[in-house]
Coordinates of C-alpha atoms in Angstrom, one line a residue:
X125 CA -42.1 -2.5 20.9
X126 CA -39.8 -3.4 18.3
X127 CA -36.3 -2.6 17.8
X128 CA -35.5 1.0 16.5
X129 CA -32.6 1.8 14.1
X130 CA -30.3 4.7 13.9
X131 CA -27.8 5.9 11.6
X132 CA -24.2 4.9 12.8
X133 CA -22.0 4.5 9.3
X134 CA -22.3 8.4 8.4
X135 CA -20.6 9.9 11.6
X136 CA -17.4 12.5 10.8
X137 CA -14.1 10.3 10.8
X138 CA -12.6 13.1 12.0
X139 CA -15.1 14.0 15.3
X140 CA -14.8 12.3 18.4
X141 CA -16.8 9.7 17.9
X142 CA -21.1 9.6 17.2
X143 CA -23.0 10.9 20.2
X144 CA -25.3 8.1 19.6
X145 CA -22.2 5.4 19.6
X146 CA -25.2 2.5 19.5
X147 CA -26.6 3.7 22.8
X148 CA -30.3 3.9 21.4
X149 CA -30.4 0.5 19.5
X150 CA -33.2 -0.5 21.9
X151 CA -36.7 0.1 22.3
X152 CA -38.4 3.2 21.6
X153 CA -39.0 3.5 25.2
X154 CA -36.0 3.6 26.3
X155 CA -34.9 5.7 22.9
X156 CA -37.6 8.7 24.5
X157 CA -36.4 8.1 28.3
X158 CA -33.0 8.6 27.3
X159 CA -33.3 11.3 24.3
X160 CA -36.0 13.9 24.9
X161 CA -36.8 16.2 27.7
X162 CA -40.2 17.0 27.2
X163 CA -40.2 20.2 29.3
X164 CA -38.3 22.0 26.5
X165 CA -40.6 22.2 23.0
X166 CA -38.2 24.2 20.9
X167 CA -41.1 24.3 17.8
X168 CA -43.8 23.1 16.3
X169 CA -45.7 22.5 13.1
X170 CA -48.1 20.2 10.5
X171 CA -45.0 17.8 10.6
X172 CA -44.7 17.1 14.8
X173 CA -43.0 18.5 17.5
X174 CA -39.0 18.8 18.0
X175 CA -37.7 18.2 21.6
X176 CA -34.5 19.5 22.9
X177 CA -32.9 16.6 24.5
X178 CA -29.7 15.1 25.8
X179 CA -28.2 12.5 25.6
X180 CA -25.9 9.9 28.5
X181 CA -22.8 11.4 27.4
X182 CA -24.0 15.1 27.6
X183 CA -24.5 16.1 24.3
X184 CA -27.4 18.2 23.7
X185 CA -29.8 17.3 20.5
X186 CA -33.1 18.4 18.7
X187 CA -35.0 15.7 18.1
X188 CA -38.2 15.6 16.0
X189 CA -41.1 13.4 16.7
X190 CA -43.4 13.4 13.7
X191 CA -46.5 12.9 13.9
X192 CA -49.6 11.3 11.7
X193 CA -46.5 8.6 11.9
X194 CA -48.8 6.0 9.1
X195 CA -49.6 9.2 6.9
X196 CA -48.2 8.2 3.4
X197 CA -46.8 12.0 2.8
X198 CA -45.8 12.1 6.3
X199 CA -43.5 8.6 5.7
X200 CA -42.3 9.9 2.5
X201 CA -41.0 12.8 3.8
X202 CA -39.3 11.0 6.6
X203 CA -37.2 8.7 4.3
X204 CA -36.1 12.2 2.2
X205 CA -35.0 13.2 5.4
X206 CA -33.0 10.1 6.4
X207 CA -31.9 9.3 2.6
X208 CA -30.5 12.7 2.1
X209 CA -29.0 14.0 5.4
X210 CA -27.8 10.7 6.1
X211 CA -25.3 10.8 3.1
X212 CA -24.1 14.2 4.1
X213 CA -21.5 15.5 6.4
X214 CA -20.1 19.6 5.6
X215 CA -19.7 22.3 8.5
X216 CA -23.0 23.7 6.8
X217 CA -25.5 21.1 7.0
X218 CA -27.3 20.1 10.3
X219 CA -26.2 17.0 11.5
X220 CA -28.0 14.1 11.7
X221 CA -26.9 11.5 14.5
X222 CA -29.7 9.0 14.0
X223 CA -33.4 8.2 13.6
X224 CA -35.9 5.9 15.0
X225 CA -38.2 4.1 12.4
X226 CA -41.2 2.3 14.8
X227 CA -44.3 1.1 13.8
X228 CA -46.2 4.3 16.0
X229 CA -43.5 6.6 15.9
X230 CA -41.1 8.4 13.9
X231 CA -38.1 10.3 14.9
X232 CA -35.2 12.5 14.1
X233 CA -32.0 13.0 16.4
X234 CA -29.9 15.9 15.0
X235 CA -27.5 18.3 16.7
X236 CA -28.8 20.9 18.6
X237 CA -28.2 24.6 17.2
X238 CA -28.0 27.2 20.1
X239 CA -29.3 30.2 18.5
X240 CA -32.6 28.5 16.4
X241 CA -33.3 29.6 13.1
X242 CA -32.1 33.0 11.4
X243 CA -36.2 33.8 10.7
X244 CA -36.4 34.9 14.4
X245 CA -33.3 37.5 14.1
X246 CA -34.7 38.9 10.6
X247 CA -38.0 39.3 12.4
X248 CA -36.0 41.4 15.9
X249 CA -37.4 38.5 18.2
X250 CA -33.4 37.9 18.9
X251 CA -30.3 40.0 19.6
X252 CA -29.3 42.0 16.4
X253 CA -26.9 40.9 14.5
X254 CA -24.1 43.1 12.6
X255 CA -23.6 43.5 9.0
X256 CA -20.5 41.7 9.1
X257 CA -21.9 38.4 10.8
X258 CA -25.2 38.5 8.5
X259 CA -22.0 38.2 5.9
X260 CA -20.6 35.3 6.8
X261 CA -23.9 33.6 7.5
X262 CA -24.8 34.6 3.8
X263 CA -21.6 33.0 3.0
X264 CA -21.8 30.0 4.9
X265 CA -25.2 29.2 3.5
X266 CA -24.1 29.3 -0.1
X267 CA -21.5 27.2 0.4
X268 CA -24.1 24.6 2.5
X269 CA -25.8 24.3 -0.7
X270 CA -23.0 23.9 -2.9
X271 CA -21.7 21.2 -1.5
X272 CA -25.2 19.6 -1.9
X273 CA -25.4 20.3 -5.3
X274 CA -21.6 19.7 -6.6
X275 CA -19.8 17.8 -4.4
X276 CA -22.5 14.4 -2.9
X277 CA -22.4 11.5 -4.6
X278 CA -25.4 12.1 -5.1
X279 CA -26.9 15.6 -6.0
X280 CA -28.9 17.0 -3.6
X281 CA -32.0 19.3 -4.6
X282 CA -33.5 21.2 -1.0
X283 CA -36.5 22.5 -2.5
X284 CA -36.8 24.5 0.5
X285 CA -33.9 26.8 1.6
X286 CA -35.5 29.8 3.6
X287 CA -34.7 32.0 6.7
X288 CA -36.7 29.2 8.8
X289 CA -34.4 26.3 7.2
X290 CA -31.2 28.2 8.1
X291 CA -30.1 27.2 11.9
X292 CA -27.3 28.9 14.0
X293 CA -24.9 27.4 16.2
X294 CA -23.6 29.1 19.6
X295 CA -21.1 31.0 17.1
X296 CA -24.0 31.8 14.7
X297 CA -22.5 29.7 11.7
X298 CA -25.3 28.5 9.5
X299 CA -26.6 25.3 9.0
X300 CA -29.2 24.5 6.6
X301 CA -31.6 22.1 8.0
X302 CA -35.0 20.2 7.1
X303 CA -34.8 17.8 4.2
X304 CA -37.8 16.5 4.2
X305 CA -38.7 17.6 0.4
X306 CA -35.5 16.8 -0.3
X307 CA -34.5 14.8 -4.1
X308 CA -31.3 12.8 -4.8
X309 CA -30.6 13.5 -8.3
X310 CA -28.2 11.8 -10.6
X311 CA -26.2 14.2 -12.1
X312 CA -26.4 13.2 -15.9
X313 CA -29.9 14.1 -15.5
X314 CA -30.8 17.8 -15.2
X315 CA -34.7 17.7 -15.2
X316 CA -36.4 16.5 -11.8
X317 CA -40.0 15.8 -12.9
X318 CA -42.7 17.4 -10.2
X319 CA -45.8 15.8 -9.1
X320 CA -46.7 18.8 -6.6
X321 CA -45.3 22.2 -5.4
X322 CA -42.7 21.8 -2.9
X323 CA -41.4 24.2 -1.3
X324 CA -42.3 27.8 0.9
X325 CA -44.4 30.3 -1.2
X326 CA -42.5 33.2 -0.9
X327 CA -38.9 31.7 -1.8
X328 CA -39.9 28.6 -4.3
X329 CA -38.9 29.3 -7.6
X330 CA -41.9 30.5 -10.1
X331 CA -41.5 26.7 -12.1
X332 CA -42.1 24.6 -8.9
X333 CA -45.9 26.0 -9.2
X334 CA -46.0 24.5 -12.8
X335 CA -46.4 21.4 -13.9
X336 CA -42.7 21.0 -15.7
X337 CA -39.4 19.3 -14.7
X338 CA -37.4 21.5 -12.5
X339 CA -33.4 21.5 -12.0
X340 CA -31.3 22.4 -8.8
X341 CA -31.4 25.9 -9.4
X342 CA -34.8 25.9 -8.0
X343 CA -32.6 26.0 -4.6
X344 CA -30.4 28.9 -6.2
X345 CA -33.4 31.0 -6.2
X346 CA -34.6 30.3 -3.2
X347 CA -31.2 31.4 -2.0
X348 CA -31.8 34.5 -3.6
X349 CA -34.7 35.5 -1.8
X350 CA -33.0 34.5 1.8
X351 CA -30.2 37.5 0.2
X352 CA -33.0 39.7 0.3
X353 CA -34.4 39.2 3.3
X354 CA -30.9 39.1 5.1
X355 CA -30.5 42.7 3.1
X356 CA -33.6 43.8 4.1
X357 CA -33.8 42.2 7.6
X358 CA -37.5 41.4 6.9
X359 CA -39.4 37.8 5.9
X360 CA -40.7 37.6 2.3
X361 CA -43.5 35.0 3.5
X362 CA -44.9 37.4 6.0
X363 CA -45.9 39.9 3.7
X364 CA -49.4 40.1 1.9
X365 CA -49.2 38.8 -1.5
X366 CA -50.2 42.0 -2.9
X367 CA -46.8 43.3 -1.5
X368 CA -44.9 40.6 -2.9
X369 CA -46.1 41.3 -6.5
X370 CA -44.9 44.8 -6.4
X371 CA -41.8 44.0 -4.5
X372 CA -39.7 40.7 -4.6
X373 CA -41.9 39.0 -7.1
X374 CA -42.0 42.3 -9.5
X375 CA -38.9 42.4 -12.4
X376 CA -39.0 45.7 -11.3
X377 CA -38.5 45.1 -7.4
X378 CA -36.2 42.1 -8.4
X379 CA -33.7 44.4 -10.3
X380 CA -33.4 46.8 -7.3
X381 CA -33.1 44.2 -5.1
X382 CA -30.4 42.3 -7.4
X383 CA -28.7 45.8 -7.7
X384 CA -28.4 46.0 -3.8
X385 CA -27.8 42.5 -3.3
X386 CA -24.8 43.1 -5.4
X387 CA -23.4 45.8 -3.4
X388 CA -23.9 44.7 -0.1
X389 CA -21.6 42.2 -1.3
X390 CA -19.2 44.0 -2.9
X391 CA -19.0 46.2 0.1
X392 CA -17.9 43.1 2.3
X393 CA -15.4 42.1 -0.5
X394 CA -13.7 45.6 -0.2
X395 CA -13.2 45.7 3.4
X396 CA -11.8 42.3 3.5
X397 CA -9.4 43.0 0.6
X398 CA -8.1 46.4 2.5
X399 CA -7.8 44.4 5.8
X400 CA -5.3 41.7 3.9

């Protein structure tokens, strides 16, 4: 097989060192051998399967195996992945420690994120988690996509932030994770010109349906929906769509909504400003 490739230039300056450290610049045989454990499947979907592995020196990863590896959308979604992430590095953003681009397979090596995806603790399939912590994890998410959108080179559009996109560490600080509809956007130009929806229904924004240039606050909506079902400790996609027109979707439902939002916010501010 030939020779894989993995990200090595984008590692933290300030870390210990990348996990990968050229281990993996071999063949995809050894790569799987030495990455993936395939006894532990930590999800599943149209896109492949991800793996919880680990690696020689210990350190635990997720790594995705795509499938449909010559599928045009498939490969396309891939590079997103790799072109986006791989410019990145904030205490926000899932890691990415490398990939492996072979002719039958493609593959993902990112850090591993203890507690999975918030989705599972808004539906009660995890431990509960206080007011206070659902804060910071609102917090931590907003500034995730901030730095994608103001502070890359390059500007960063998601075009998919949801409660499934949203991973916890083993101290439940969010990471935002999936690129794979991701757009690098120069920044003189606001208008990203759409060939398809992108996106979750549920949380994309009503113009990603449409057939018009969108801008990155596409992502700022969809962040808005996640503040609702953090509120609400529920997930907007799960419900029927007739529910979603007369709640989330309605102007009417979205004012009440934005009205609570608001205080649940406020509410955190106050206490922190008394405990100063």
């Amino acid at each position: 097989m030939s020779a894989s490739r993995y990200l090595s230039d984008n590692s933290n300056p300030e870390s210990p060192g990348d996990p990968l450290n050229g281990s993996f610049n071999s063949t995809m045989d050894r790569f799987l051998a030495a990455a993936i454990s395939y006894a532990t499947v930590l999800g599943s979907g149209a896109y492949g399967v991800v793996f919880k592995g680990e690696l020689p020196n210990g350190t635990l990863v997720a790594v995705k195996v795509l499938t449909n590896a010559h599928d045009k959308r498939m490969k396309e979604q891939f590079m997103a992945e790799v072109s986006s992430i791989g410019r990145t590095h904030h205490i926000n953003l899932v890691r990415l420690y490398g990939f492996c681009f072979d002719p039958t397979t493609r593959a993902l090596v990112y850090e591993y994120m203890e507690n999975g995806s918030l989705d599972k603790f808004l539906l009660g399939d995890q431990m509960a988690i206080d007011g206070h912590k659902m804060h910071e994890i609102a917090v931590g998410t907003a500034k995730g996509i901030a730095y994608l959108h103001e502070e890359c080179e390059q500007q960063i559009v998601h075009y998919d932030i949801k409660p499934g996109n949203i991973l916890l560490d083993q101290n439940l600080r969010p990471k935002i994770a999936d690129f794979g509809l991701a757009k690098l956007c120069n920044r003189e130009s606001s208008q990203i010109p759409m060939t398809g929806f992108r996106g979750t229904h549920g949380y994309a924004a009503p113009e990603m349906s449409k057939p018009y240039p969108v801008t990155y606050r596409c992502d700022v909506y969809s962040f808005g929906m996640v503040l609702f079902d953090i509120m609400e400790r529920r997930i907007n996609h799960d419900m029927d769509l007739k529910s979603q027109c007369r709640g989330y979707h309605s102007a009417h439902g979205t004012f009440y909504r934005m009205t609570g939002c608001w205080r649940w916010f406020a509410g955190f501010l106050r206490v922190k400003e008394r405990r100063r």
